[in-house]
PDB file of C-alpha atoms in Angstrom:
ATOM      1  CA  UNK G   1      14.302  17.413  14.035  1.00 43.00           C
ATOM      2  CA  UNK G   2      12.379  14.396  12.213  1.00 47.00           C
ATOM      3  CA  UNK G   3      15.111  14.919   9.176  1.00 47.00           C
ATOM      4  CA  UNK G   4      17.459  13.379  11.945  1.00 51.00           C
ATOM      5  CA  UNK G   5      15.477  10.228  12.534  1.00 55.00           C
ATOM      6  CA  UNK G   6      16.388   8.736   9.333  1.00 60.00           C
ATOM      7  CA  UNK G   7      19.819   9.182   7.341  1.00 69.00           C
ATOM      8  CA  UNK G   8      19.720   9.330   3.556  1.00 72.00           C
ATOM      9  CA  UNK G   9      20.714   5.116   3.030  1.00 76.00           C
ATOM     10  CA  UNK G  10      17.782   4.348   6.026  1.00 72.00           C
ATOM     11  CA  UNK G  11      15.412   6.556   3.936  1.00 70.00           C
ATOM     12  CA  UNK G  12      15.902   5.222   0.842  1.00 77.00           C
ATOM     13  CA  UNK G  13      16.285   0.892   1.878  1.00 78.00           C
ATOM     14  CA  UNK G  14      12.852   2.196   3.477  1.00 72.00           C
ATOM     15  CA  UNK G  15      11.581   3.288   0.180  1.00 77.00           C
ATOM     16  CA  UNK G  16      13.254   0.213  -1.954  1.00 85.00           C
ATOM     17  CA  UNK G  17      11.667  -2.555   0.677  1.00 81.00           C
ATOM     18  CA  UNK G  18       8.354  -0.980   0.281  1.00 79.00           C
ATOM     19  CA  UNK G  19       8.370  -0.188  -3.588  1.00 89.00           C
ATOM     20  CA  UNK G  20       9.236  -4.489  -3.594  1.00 87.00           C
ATOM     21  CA  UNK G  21       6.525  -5.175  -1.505  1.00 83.00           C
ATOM     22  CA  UNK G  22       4.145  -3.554  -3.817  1.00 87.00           C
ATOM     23  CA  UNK G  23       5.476  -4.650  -7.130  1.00 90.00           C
ATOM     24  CA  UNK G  24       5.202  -8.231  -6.049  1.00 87.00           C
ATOM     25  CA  UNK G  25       1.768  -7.770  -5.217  1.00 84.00           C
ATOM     26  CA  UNK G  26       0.815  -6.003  -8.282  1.00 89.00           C
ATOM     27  CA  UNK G  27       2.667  -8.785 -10.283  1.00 89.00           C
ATOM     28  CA  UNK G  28       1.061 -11.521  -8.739  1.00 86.00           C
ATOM     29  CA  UNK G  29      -2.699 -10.201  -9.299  1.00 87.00           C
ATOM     30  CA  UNK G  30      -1.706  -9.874 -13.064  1.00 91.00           C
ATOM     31  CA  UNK G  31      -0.702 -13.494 -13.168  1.00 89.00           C
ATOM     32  CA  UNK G  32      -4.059 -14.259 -11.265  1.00 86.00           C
ATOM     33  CA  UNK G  33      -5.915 -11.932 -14.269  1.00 91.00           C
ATOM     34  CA  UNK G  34      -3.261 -13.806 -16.529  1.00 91.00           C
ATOM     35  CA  UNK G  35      -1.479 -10.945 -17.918  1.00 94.00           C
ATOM     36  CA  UNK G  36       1.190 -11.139 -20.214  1.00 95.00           C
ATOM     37  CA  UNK G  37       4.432 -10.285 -19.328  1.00 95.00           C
ATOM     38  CA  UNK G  38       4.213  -6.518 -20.449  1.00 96.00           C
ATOM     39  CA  UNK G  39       0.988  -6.706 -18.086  1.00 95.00           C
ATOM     40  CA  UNK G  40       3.019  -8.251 -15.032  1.00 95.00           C
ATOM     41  CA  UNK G  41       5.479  -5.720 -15.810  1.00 96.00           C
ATOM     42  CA  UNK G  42       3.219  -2.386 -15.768  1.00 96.00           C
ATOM     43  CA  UNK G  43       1.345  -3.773 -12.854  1.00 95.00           C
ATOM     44  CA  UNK G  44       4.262  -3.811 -10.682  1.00 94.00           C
ATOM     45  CA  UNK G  45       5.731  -0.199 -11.550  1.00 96.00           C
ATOM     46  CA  UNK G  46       1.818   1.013 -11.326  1.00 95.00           C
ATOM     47  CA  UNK G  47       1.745  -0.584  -7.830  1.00 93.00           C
ATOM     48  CA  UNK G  48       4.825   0.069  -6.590  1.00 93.00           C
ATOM     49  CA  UNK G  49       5.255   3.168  -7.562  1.00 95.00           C
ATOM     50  CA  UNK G  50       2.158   5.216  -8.115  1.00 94.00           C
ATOM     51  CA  UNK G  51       1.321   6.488  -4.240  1.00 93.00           C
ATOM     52  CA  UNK G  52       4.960   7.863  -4.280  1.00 90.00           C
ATOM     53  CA  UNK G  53       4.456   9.943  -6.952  1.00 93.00           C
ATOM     54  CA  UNK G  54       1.367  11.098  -6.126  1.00 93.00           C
ATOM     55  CA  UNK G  55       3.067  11.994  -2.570  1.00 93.00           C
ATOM     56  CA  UNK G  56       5.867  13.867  -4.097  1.00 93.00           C
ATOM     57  CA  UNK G  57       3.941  15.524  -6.499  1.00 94.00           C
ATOM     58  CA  UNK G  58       1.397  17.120  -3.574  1.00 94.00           C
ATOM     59  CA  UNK G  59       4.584  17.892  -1.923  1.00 95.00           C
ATOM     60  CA  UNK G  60       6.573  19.637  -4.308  1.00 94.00           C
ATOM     61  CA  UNK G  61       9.380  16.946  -4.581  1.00 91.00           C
ATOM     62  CA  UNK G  62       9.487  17.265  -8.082  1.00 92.00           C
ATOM     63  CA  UNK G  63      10.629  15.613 -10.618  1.00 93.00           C
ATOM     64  CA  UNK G  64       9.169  12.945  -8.351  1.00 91.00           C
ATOM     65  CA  UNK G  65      11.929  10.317  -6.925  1.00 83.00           C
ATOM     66  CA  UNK G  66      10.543   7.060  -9.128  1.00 87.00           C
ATOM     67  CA  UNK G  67      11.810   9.491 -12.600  1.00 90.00           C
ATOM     68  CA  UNK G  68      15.212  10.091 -10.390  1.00 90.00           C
ATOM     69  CA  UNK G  69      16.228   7.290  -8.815  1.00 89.00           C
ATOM     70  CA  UNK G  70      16.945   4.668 -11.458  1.00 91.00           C
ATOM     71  CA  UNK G  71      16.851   2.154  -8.513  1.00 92.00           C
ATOM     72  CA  UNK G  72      13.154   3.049  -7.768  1.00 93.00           C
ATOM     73  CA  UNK G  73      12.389   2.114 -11.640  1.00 92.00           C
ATOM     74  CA  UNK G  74      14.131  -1.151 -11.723  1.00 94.00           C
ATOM     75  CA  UNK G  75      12.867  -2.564  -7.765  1.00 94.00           C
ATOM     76  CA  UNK G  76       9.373  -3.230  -9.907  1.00 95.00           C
ATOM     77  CA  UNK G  77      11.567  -4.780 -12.852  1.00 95.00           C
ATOM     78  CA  UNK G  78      13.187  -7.221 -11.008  1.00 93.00           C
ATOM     79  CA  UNK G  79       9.842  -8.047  -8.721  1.00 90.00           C
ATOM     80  CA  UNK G  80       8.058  -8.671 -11.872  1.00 92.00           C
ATOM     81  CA  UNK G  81      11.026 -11.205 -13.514  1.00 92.00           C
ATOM     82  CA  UNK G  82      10.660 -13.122 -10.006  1.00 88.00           C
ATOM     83  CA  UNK G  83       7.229 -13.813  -9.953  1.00 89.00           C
ATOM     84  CA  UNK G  84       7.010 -14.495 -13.451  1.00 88.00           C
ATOM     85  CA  UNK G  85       9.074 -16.863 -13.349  1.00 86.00           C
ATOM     86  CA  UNK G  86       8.173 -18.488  -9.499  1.00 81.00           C
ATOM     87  CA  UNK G  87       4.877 -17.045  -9.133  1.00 74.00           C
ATOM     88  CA  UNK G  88       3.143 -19.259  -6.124  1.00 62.00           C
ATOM     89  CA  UNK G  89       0.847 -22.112  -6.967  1.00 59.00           C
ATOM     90  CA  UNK G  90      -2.717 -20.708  -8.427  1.00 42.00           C
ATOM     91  CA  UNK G  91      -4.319 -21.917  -5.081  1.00 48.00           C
ATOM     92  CA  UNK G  92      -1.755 -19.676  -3.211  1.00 67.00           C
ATOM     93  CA  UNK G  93      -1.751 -16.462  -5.317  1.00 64.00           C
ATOM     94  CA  UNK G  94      -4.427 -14.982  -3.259  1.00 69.00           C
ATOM     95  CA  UNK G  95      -2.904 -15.233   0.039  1.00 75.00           C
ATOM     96  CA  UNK G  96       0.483 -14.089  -1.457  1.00 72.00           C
ATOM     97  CA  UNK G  97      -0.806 -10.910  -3.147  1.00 71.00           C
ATOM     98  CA  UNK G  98      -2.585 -10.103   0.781  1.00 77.00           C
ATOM     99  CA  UNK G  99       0.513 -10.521   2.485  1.00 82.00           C
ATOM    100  CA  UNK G 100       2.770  -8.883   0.528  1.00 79.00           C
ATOM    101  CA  UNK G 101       0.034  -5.613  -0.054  1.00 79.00           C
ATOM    102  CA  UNK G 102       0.086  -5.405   3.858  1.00 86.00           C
ATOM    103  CA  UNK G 103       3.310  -5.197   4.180  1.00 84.00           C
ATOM    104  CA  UNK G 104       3.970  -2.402   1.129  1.00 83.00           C
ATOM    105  CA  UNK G 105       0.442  -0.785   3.762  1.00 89.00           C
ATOM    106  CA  UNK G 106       2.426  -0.519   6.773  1.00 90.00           C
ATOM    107  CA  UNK G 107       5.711   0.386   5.094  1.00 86.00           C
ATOM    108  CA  UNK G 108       4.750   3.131   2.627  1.00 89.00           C
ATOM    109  CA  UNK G 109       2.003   4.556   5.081  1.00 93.00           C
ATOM    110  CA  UNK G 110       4.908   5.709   7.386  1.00 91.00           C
ATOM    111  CA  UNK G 111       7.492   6.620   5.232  1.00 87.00           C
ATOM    112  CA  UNK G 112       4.698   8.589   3.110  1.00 91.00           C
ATOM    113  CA  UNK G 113       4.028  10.332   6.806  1.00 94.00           C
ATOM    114  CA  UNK G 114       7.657  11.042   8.029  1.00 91.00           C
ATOM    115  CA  UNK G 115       8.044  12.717   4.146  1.00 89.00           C
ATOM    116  CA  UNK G 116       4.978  14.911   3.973  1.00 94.00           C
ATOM    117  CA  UNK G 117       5.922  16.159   7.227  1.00 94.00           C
ATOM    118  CA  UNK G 118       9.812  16.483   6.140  1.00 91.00           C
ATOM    119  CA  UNK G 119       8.450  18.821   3.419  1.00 93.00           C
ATOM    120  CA  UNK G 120       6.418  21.332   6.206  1.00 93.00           C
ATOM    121  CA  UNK G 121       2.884  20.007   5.696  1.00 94.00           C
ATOM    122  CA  UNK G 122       1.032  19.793   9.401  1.00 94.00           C
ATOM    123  CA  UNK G 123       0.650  16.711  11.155  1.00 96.00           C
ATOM    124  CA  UNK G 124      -3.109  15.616   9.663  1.00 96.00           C
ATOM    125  CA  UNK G 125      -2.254  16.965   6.358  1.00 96.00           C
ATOM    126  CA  UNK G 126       0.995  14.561   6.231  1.00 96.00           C
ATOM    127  CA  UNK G 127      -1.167  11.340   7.988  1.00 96.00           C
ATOM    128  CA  UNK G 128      -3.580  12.049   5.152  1.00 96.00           C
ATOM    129  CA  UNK G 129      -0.675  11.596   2.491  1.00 95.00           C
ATOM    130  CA  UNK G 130       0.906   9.141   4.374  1.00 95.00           C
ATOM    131  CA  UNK G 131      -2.528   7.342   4.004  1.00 96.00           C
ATOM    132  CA  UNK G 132      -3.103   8.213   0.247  1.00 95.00           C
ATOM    133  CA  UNK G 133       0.663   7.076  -0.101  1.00 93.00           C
ATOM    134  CA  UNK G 134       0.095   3.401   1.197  1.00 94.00           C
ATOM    135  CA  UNK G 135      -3.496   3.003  -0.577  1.00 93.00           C
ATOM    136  CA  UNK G 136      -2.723   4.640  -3.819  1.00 93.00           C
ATOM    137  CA  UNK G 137      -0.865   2.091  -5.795  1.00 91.00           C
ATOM    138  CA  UNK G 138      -3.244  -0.281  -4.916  1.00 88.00           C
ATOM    139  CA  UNK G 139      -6.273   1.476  -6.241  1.00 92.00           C
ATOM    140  CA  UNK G 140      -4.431   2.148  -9.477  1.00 93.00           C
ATOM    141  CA  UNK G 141      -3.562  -1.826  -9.561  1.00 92.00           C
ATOM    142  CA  UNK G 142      -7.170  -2.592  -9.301  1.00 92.00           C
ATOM    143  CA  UNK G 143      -8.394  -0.030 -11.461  1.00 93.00           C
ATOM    144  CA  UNK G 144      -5.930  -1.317 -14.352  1.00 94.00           C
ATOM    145  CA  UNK G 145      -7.060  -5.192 -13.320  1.00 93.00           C
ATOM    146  CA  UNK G 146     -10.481  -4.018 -13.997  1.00 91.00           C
ATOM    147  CA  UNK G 147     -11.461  -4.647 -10.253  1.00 90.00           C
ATOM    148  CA  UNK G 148     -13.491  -1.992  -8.095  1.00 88.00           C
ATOM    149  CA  UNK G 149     -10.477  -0.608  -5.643  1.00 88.00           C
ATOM    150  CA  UNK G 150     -10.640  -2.829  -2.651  1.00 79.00           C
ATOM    151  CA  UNK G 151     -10.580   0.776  -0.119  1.00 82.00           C
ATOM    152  CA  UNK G 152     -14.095   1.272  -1.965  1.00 85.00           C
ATOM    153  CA  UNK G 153     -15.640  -1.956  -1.547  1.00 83.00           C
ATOM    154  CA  UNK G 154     -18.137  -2.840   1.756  1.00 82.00           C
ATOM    155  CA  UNK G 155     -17.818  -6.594   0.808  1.00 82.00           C
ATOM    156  CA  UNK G 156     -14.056  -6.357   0.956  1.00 83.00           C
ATOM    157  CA  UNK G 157     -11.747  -6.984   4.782  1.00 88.00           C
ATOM    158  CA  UNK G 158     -10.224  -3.358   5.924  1.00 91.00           C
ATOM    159  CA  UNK G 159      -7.686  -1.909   4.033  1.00 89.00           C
ATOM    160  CA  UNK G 160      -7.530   1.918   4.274  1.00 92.00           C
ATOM    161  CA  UNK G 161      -7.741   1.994   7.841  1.00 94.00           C
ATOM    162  CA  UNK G 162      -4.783   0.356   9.195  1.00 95.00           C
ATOM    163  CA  UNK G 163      -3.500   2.687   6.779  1.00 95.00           C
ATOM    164  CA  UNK G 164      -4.610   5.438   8.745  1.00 96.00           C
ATOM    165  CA  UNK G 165      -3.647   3.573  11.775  1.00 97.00           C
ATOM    166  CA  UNK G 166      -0.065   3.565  11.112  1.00 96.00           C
ATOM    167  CA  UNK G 167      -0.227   7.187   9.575  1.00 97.00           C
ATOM    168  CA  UNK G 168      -1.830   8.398  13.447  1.00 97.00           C
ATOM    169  CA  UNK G 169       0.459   6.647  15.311  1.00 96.00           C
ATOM    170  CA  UNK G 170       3.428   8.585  13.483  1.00 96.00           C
ATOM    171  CA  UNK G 171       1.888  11.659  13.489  1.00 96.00           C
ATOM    172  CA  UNK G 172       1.230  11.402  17.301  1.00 97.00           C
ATOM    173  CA  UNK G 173       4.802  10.205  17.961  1.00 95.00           C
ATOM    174  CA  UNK G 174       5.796  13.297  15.864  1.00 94.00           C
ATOM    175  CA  UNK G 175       3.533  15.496  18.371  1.00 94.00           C
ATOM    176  CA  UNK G 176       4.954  14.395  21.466  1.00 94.00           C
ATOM    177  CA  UNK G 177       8.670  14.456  20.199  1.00 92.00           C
ATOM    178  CA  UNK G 178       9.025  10.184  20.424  1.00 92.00           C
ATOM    179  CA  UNK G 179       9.757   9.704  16.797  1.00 92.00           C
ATOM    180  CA  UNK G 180      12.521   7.229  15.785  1.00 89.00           C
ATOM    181  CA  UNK G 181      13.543   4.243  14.425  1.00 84.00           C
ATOM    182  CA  UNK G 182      12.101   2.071  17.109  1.00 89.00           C
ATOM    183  CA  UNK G 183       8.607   3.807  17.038  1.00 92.00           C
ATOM    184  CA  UNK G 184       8.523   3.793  13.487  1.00 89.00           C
ATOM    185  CA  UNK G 185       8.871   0.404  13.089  1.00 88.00           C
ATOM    186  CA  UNK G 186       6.664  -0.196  15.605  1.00 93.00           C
ATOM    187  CA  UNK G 187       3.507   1.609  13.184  1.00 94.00           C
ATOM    188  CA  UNK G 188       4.579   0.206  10.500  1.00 91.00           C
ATOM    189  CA  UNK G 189       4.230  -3.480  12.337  1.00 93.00           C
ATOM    190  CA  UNK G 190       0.998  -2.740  13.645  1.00 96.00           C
ATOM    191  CA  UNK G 191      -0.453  -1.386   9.956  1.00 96.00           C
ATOM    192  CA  UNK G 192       1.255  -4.876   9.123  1.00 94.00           C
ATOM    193  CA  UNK G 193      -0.595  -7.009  11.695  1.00 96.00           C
ATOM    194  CA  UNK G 194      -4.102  -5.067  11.608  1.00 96.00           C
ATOM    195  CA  UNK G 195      -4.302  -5.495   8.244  1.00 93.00           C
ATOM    196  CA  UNK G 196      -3.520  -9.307   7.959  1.00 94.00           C
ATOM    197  CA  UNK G 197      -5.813  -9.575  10.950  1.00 96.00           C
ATOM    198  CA  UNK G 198      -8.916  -8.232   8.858  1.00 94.00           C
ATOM    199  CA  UNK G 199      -8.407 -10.222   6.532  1.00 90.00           C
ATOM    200  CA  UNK G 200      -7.886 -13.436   8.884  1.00 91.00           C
ATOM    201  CA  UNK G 201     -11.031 -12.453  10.839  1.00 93.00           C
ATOM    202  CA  UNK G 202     -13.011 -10.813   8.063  1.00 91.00           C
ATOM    203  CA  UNK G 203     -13.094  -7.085   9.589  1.00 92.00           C
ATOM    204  CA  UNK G 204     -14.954  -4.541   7.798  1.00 90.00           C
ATOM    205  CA  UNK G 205     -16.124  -1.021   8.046  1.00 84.00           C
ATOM    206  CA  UNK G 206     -19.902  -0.534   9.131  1.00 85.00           C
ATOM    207  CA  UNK G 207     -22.066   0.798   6.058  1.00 81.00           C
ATOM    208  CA  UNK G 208     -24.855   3.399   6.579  1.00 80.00           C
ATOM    209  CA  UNK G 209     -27.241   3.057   9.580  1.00 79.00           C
ATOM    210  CA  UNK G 210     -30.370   1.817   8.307  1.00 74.00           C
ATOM    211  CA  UNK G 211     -29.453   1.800   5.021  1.00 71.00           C
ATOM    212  CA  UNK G 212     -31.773   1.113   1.805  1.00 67.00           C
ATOM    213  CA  UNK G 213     -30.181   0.125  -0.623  1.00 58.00           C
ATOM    214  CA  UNK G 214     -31.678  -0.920  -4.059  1.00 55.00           C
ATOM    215  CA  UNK G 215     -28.090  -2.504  -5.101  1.00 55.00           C
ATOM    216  CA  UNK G 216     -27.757  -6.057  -5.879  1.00 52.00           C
ATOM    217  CA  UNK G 217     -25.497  -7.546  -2.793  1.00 55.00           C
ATOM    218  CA  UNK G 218     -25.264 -10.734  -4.330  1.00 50.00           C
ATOM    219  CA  UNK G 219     -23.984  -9.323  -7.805  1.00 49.00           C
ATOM    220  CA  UNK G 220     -21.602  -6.400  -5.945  1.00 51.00           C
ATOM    221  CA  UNK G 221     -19.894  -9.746  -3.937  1.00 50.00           C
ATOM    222  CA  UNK G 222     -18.955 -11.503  -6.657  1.00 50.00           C
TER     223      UNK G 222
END
């Protein structure tokens, strides 16, 4: 049964490592939009924690765990209080946020699977969760930053679909009863590595076949 894959601690140092991951990134964009501290603060908990609630909210795992779990309110506390205080060199903020968002990507998109599935959704019902698990504190970072969400943007390296890579290779492991530690970490690597490789090689997703577009591609870049 996939509930014995993972024991409560495993589950949970899962959740903590990702909600980190995510609050650091969300922290160092608002330095980069030079936030205040109450800004650096909400950015983190918005990143960090807003996929998971939406997750246990479609699930039913209600109250969600961030309003439960006192450690999954103060994980984005203590992220924020780090980088505010040894945020990266401007020059290096960009590459920091990347790396630490594709790491939160891989992690969250398969412990957003494993739980959808946990709580008896089908398998392409819980890879689309897993999915809107990884991406979701990211869109509400941007939207809050006053960015277009990077998922949404042509111009932008793929971010959604190692995403979706990760979530398929769980839900296929699920399928033919290979599911465990091992293969778990194993998606959440390769949502890791795709992701860093798009954005080290400048992979995007192909826009509409012969497209016409009256939009300004200059203006959307910038």
């Amino acid at each position: 049964m996939i509930q014995d894959l993972f024991t409560p601690s495993v589950q949970h140092s899962l959740e903590l490592v990702g909600i980190f991951v995510f609050a650091i990134s969300g922290a160092l964009l608002a330095v980069r939009k030079n936030f205040d501290v109450f800004g650096i603060a909400v950015l983190a908990e918005v990143t960090a924690l807003g996929g998971g609630i939406f997750r246990d909210v479609i699930i039913g795992a209600v109250p969600p765990a961030a309003f439960t779990d006192l450690g999954y309110f103060v994980t984005p506390l203590f992220a924020a209080a780090l980088v505010f205080f040894l945020h990266p060199e401007v020059e290096r903020i960009n590459l920091a946020v990347n790396t630490f968002d594709a790491a939160g990507l891989g992690l969250f998109c398969v412990s957003g699977t494993v739980k959808a599935y946990e709580y008896g959704l089908g398998l392409t019902a819980s890879a689309a969760l897993g999915l809107a698990t990884a991406v979701g504190g990211g869109v509400l970072r941007d939207v809050l930053a006053n960015e277009v969400p990077s998922l949404l943007r042509w111009d932008r390296d793929l971010y959604a679909v190692p995403a979706m890579v990760g979530s398929g290779i769980v839900v296929l492991c699920i399928r033919f009863d290979a599911l465990n530690p091992v293969t778990s970490g194993l998606a959440v690597i390769t949502a890791f590595v795709l992701r860093l490789l798009a954005i080290a090689r400048h992979w995007r997703a192909p826009r509409a076949w012969n497209r016409r577009s009256a939009v300004d591609e200059k203006a959307t870049a910038q």
